[in-house]
Coordinates of C-alpha atoms and ligand atoms in Angstrom, one line a residue:
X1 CA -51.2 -80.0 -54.3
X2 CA -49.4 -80.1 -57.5
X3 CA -45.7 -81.6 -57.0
X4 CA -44.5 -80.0 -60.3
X5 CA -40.8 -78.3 -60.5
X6 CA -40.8 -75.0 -60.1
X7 CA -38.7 -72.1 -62.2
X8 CA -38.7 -68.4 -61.1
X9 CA -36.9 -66.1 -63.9
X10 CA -36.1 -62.8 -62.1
X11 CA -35.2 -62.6 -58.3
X12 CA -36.1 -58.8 -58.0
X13 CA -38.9 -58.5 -55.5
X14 CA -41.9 -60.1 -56.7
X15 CA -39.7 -63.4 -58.7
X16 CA -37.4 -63.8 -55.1
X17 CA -40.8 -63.5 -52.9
X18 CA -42.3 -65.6 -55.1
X19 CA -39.6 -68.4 -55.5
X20 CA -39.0 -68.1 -51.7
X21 CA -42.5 -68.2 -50.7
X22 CA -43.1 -71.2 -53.1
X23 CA -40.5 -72.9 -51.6
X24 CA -41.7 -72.8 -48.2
X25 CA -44.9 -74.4 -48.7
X26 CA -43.5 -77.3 -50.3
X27 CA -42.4 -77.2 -54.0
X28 CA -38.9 -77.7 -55.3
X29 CA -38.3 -73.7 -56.8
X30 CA -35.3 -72.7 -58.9
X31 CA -34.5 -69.3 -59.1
X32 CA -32.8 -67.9 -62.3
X33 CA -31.6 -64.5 -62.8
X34 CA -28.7 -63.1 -65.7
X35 CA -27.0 -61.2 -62.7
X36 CA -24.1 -63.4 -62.0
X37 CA -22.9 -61.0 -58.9
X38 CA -26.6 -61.3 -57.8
X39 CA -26.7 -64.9 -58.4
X40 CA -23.7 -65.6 -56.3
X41 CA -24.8 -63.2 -53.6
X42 CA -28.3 -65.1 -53.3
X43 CA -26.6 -68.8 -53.3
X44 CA -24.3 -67.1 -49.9
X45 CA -27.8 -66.6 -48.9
X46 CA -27.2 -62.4 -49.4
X47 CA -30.6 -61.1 -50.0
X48 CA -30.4 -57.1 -51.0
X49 CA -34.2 -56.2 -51.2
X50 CA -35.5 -54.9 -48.1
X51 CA -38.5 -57.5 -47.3
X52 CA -39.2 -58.2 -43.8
X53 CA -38.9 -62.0 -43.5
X54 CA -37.6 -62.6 -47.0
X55 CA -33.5 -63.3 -46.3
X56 CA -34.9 -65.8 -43.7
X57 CA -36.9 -67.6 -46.3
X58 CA -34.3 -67.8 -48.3
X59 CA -32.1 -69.3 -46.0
X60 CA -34.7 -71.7 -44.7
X61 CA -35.3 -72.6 -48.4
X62 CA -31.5 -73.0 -49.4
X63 CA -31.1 -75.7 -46.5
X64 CA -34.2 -77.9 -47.2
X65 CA -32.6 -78.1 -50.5
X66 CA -36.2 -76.8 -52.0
X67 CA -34.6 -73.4 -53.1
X68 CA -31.6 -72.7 -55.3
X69 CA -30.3 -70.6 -57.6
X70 CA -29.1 -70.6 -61.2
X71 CA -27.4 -68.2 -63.4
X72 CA -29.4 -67.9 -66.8
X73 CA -33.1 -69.3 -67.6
X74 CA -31.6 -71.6 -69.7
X75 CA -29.7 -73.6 -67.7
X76 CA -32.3 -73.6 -65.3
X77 CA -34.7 -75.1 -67.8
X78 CA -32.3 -77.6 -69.1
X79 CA -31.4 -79.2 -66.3
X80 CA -35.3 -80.1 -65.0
X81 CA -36.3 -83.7 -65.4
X82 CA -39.8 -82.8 -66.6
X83 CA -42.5 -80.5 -67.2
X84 CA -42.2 -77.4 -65.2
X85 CA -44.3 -74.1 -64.4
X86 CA -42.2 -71.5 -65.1
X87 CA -42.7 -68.2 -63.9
X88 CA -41.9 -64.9 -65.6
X89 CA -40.8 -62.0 -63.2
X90 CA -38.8 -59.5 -65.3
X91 CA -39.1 -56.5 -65.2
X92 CA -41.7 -54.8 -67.5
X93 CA -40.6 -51.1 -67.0
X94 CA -42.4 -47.8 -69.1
X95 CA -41.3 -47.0 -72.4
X96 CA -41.2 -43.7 -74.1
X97 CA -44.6 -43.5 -74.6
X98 CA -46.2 -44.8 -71.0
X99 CA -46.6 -48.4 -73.0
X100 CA -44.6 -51.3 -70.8
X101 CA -41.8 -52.2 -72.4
X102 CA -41.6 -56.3 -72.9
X103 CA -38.2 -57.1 -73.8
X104 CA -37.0 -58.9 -71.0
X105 CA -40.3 -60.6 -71.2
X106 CA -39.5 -61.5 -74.9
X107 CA -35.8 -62.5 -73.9
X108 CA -36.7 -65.3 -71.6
X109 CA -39.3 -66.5 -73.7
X110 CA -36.8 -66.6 -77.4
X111 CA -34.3 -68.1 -74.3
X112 CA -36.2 -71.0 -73.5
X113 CA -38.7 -71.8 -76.4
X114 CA -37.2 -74.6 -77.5
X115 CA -36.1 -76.2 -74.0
X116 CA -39.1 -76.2 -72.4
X117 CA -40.1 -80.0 -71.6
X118 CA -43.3 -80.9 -73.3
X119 CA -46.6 -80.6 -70.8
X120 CA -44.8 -77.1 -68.7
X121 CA -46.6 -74.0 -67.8
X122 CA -45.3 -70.8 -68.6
X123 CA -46.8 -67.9 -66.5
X124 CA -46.7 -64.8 -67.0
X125 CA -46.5 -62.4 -63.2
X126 CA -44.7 -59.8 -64.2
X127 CA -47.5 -56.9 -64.9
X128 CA -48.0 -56.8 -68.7
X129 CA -50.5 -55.4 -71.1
X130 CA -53.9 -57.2 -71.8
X131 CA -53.1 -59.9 -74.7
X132 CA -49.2 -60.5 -73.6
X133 CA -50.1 -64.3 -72.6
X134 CA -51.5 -64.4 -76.2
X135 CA -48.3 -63.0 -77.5
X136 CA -46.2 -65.4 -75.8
X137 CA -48.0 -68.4 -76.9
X138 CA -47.4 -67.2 -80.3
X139 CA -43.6 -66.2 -79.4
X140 CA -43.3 -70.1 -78.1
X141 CA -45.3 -71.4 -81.0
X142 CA -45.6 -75.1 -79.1
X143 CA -49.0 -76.5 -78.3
X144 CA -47.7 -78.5 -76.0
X145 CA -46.9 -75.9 -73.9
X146 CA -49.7 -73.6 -72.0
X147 CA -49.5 -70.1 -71.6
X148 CA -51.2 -68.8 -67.7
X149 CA -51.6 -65.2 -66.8
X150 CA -51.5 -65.1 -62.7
X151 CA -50.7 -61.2 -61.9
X152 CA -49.3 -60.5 -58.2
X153 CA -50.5 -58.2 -55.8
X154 CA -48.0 -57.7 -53.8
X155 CA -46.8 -54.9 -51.6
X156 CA -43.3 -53.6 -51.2
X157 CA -42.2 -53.6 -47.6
X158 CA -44.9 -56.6 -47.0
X159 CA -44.4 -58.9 -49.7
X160 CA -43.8 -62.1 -48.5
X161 CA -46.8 -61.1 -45.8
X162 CA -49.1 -60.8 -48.4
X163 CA -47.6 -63.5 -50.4
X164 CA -48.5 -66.1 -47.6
X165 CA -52.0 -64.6 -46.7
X166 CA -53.3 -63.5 -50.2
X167 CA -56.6 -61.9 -50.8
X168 CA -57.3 -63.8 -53.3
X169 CA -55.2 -65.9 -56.2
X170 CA -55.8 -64.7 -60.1
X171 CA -55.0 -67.0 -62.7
X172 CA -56.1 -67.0 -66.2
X173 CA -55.4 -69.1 -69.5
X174 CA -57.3 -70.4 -72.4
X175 CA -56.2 -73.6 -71.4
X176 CA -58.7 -73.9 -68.1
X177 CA -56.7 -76.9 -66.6
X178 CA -53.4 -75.3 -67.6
X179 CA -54.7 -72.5 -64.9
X180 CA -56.6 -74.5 -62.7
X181 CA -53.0 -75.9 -61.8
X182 CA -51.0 -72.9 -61.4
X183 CA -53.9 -71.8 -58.9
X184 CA -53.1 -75.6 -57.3
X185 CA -49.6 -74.7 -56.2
X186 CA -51.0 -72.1 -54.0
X187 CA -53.4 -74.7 -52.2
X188 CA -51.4 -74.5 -48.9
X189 CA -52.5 -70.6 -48.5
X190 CA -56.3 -71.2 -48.5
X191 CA -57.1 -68.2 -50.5
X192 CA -59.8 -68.2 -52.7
X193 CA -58.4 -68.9 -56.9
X194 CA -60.5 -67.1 -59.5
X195 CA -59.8 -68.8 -62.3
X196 CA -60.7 -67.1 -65.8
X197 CA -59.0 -66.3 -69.1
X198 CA -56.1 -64.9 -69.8
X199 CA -56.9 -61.6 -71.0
X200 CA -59.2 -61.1 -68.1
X201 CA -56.6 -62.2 -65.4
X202 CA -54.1 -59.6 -67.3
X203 CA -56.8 -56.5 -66.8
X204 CA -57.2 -57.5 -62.9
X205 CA -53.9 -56.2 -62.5
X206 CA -54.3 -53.0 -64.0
X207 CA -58.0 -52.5 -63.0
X208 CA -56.7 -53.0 -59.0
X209 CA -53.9 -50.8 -59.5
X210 CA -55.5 -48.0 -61.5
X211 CA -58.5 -48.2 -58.8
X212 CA -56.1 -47.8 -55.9
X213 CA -54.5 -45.2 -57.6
X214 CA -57.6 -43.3 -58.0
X215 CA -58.8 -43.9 -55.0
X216 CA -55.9 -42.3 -53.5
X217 CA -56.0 -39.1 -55.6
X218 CA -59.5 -39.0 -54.5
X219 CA -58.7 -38.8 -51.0
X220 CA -55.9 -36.2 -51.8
X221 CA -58.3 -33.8 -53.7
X222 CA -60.7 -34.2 -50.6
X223 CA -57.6 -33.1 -48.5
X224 CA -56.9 -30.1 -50.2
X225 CA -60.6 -29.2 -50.2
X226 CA -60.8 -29.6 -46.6
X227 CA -58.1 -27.0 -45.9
X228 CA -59.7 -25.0 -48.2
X229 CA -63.2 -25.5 -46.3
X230 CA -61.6 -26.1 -42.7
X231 CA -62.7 -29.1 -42.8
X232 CA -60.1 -32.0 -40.9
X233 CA -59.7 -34.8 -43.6
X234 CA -58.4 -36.9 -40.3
X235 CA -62.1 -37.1 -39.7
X236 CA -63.5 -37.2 -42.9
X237 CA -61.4 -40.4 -43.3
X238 CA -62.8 -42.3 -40.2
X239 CA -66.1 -40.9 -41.3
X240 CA -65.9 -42.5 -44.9
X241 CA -63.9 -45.9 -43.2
X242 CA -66.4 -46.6 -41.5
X243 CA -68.4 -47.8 -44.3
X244 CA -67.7 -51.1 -46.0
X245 CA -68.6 -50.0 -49.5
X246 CA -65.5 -47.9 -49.3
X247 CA -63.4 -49.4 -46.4
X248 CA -60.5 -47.9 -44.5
X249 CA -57.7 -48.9 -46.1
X250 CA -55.6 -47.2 -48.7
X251 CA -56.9 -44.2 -47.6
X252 CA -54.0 -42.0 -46.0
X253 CA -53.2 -38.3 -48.0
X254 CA -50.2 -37.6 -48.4
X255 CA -47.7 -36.5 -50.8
X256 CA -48.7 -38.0 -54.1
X257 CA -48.5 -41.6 -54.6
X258 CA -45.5 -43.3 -56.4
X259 CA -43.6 -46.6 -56.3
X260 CA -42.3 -48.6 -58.9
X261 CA -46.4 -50.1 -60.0
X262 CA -48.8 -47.2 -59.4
X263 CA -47.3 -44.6 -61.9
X264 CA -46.4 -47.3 -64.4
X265 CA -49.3 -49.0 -64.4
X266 CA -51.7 -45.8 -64.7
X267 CA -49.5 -44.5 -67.5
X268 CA -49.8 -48.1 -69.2
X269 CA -53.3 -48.2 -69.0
X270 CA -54.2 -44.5 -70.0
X271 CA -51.8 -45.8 -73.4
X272 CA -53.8 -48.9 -74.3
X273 CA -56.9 -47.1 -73.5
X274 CA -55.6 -44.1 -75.6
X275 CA -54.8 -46.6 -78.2
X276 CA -57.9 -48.7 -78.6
X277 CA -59.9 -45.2 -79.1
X278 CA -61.4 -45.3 -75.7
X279 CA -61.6 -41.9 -73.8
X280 CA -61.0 -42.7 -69.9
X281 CA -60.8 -39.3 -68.4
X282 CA -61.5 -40.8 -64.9
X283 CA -57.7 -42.2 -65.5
X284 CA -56.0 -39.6 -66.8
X285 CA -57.9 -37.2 -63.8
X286 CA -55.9 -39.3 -61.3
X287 CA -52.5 -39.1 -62.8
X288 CA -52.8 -35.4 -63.3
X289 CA -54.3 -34.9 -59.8
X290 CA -50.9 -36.6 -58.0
X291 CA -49.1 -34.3 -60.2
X292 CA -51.2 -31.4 -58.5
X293 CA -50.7 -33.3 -55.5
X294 CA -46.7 -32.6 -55.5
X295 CA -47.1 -28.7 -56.3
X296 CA -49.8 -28.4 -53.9
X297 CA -46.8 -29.4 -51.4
X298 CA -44.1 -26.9 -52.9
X299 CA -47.3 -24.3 -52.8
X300 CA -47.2 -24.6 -48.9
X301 CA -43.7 -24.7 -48.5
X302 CA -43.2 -21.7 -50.8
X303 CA -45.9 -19.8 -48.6
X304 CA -44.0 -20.7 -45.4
X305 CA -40.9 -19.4 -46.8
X306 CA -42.5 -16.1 -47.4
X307 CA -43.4 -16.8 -50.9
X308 CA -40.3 -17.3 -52.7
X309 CA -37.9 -20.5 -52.5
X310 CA -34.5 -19.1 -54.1
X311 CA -31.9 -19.7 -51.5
X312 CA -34.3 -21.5 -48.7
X313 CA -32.6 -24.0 -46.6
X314 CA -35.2 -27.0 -46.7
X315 CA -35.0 -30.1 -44.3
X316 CA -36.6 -33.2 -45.8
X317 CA -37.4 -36.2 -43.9
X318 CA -37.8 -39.4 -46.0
X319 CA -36.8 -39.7 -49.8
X320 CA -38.1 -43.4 -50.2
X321 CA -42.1 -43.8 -51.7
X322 CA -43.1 -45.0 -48.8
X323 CA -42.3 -46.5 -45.4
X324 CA -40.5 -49.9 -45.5
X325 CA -38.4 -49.7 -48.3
X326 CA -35.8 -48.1 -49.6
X327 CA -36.9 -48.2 -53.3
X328 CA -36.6 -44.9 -55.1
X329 CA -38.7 -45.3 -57.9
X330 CA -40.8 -42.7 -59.0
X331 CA -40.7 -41.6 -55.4
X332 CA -43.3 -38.7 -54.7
X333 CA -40.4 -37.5 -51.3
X334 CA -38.0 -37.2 -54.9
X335 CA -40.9 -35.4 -56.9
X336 CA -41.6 -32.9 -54.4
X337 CA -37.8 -32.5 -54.2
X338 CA -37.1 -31.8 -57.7
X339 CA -39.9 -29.4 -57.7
X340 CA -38.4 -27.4 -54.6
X341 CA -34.8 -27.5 -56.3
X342 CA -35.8 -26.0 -59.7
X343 CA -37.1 -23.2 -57.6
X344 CA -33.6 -22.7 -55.8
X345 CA -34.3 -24.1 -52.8
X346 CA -31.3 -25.6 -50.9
X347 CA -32.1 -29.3 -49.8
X348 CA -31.1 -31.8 -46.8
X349 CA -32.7 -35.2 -46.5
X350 CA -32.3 -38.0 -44.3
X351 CA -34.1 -41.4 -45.0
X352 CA -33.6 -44.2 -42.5
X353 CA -33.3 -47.2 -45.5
X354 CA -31.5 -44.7 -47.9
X355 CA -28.3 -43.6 -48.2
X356 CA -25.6 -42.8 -51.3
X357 CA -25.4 -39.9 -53.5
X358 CA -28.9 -38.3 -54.9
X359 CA -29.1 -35.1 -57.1
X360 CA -29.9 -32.2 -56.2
X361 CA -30.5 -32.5 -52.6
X362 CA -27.2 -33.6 -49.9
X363 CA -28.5 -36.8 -48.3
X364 CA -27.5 -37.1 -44.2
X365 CA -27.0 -40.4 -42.4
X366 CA -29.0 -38.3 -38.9
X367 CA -32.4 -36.7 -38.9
X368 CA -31.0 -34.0 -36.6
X369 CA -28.6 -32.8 -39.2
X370 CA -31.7 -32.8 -42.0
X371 CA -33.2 -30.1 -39.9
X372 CA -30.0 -28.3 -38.6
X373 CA -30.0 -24.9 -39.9
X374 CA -33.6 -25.7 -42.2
X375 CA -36.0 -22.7 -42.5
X376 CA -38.5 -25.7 -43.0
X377 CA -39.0 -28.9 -42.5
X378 CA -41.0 -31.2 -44.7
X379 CA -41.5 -34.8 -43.4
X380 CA -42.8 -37.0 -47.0
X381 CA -42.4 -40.5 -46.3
X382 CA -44.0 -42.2 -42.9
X383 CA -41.5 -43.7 -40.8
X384 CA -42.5 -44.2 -37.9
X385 CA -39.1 -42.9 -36.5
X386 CA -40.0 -39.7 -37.2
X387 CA -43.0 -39.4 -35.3
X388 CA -40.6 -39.4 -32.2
X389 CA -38.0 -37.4 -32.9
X390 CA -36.7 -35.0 -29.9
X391 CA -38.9 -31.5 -31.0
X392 CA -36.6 -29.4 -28.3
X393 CA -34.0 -30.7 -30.1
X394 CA -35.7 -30.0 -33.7
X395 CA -36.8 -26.7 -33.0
X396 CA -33.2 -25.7 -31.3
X397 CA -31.3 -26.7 -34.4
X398 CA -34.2 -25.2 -37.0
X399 CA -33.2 -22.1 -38.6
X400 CA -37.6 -20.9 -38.7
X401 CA -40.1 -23.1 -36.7
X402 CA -42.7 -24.6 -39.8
X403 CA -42.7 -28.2 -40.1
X404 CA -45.0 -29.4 -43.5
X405 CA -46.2 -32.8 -42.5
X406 CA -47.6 -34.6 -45.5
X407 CA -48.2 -37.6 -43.9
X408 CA -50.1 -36.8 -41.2
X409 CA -47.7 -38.6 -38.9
X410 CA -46.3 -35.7 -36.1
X411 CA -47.6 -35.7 -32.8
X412 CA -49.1 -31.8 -33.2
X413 CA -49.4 -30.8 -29.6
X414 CA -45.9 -32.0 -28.8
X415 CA -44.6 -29.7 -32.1
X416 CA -46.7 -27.1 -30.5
X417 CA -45.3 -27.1 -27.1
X418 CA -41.7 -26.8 -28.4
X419 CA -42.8 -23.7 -30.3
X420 CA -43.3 -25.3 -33.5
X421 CA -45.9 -25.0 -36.2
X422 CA -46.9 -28.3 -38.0
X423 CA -48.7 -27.5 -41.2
X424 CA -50.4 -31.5 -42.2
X425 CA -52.4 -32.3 -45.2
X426 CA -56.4 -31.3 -45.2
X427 CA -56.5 -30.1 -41.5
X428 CA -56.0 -27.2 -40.2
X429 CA -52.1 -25.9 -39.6
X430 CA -50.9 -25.9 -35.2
X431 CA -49.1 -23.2 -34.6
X432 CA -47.5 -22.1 -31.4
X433 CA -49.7 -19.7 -29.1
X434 CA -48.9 -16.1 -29.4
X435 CA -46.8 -16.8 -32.4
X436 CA -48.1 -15.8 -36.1
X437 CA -46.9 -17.5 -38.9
Ligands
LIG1 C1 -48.8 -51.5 -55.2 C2 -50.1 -52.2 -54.8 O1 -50.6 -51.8 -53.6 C3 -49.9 -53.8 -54.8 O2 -51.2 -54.4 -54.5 C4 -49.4 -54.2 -56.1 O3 -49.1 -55.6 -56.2 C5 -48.1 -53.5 -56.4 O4 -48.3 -52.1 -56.4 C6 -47.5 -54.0 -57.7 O5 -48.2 -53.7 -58.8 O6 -46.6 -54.7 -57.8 P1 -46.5 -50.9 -53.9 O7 -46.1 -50.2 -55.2 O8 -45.6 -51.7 -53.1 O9 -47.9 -51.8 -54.2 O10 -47.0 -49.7 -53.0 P2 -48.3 -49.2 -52.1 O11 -48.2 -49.7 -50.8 O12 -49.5 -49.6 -53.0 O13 -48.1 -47.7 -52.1 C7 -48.1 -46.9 -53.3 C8 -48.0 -45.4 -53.0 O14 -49.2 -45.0 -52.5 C9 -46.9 -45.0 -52.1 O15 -46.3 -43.8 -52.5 C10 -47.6 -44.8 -50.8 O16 -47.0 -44.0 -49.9 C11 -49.0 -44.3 -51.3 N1 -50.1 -44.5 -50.3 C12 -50.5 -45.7 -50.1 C13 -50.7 -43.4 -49.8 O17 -50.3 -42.2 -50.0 N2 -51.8 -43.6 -48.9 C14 -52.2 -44.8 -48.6 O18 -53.2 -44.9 -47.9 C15 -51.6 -45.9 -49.2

């Protein structure tokens, strides 16, 4: 194992997994951020992002003296004693025109150009458009300093999880020893390294991402041709799972996905595909299919409310993209919600890992009170939680009896038995006996 020093710039979720992580198996890791608050939060070992494991990794890594914590990327730099590998993990957000915007990138690279001690590895993790590790090497203009693309696939909710146990490590450079020893410092996790160029290890991170992404519209264009065909997509599912050319996994309908990487990363590739002259209509299909897959939710809730939304009292049940976080970012729960509002619909949501003030809806701190009073119910993200909520209680307090499920998380017959009707995604609707709706 490599026993080089360590620098993570950005502690969001991937550069704070990633330092922490690092740190654990062995290397001395310095974490720099330009948020002083945050800075000082992390160094009384106050760890904000929701990441099951992560605060205790930090912990652990504060008092073996492998982790600390530095405000700036300069000072971080400046004070190592030799050459370092220093990972980028800024944020690369979407610009105006779907392209990822680089200027934090840019930032830490004018920041440090100069301090960088001869022999160091720059590496670039945050997600960035094919040819940034090129750029960068140019931005740096030292040859004594290599440039190494090594993309992250992590997942929010089970980073540090799939940090420790990766699939498989990515790193590519022009400089083949350069990468071969940014893949070294992962030794410890046994995964296998594909080591390649830089340009190539730069398109594995879009090419995964754009394929999950698809993958998933797929299986939400199947559901809504299985209600259409009364078909059960439950079914279909374990039917298709079952074989391991397309696997199980990432393979649950629901509301459209979302999440700070899928949208961004779809909309960044359709712009560099757009802009080399390439048509890639497979790509732009999925982006505009989750956008059908959020109306095709207000569709059935506008149904169940007699086909007009103006004035409905709706209950919502999750606003965060998905189970396990509390991230908001380009939420589907928040698209759907949106969609319901500029229709006049009146809105309650309760999220287990959210709380504050959100527009246009009035976000509750109790499930019970989401539903109190709602002429529907729509449940968008999957907590668990909500699979075992009291339905006496539910369908007391409920103003009608329809419960949209796009998640395909409720336990039917029990909604049934209460009297209520759970309308899920590509299977048929239960409805109470001898009731119509
Ligand atoms: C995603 C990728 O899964 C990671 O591999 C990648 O590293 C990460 O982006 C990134 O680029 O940083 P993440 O954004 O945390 O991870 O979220 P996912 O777990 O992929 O979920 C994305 C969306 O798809 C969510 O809205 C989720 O609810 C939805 N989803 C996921 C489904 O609707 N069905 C599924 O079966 C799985």
């Amino acid at each position: 194992m490599s026993t080089r020093r360590v620098i993570v710039v950005g502690t969001g979720y991937v550069g704070l997994t990633t330092g922490a992580c690092l740190a654990s198996v062995g290397h001395r890791v310095t974490c720099a951020d330009i948020d002083p608050a945050k800075i000082a939060r992390l160094r009384a070992g106050q760890v904000d992002i929701l990441e099951t494991g992560l605060a205790e990794l930090v912990s652990g890594g504060t008092a073996s003296g492998n982790l600390d914590f530095v405000l700036g990327a300069r000072p971080a730099v400046v004070t190592a004693d030799g050459p370092v590998a220093l990972f980028l993990c800024v944020p690369t957000p979407m610009g105006a025109g779907g392209e990822a915007d680089l200027r934090a990138v840019e930032s830490v690279v004018g920041e440090i150009a100069d301090v960088l001690p001869a022999g160091s590895v720059l590496v670039t993790k945050s997600t960035v458009p094919v040819g940034t590790a090129a750029r960068v090497a140019d931005m740096l203009g030292r040859d004594d300093i290599a440039v190494v693309s090594n993309p992250e696939f992590l997942r929010e909710g089970s980073a540090v999880s799939d940090f420790l146990n990766p699939d498989r490590v990515v790193v590519g450079s022009d400089d083949r020893a350069a990468a071969e020893l940014v893949g070294g410092l992962y030794d410890a996790l046994n995964a296998p390294v594909v080591v390649t160029d830089a340009a190539s290890a730069e398109m594995v991170k879009y090419a995964a991402n754009c394929y999950l992404a698809t993958k998933l519209s797929y299986v939400n264009a199947i559901a809504g041709l299985c209600e259409r065909l009364g078909a059960d997509v439950e079914a279909v599912i374990e039917g298709m799972g079952h074989d391991p050319r397309i696997g199980r996994s990432f393979l649950r309908p629901g509301p459209g996905w979302g999440g700070s990487c899928l949208p961004k990363d779809t909309r960044a590739l359709a712009q560099v595909a757009e802009a080399a002259g390439y048509a890639f209509p497979l790509l732009d299909a999925a982006i505009d299919t989750n956008l059908a897959q959020h109306a095709h939710v207000v569709a059935k809730v506008r149904r169940l409310c007699g086909g007009a939304l103006a004035g409905a009292r709706i209950g919502l049940l999750g606003v965060a993209f998905k189970a396990g976080t509390n991230d908001l970012r380009d939420s589907p729960a928040l698209a759907v919600a949106e969609l319901l509002a500029a229709e006049g619909a009146e809105l309650t949501a309760y999220d287990p890992a959210v709380n504050g003030e959100l527009s246009r809806l009035s976000l509750v701190d109790d499930p019970y009170l989401a539903v109190k009073g709602a002429d529907v119910v729509v449940v968008l993200t999957e907590w668990p939680e909500f699979a075992t909520l009291d339905w006496s209680l539910v369908a007391e307090l409920m103003a009608g009896q329809s419960i949209v499920d796009t998640r395909n998380l409720l336990p039917l017959n029990d909604l049934r038995a209460e009297g209520l009707a759970c309308h899920p995604i590509g299977r048929a609707p239960v409805v109470p006996a001898a009731r119509s709706l």
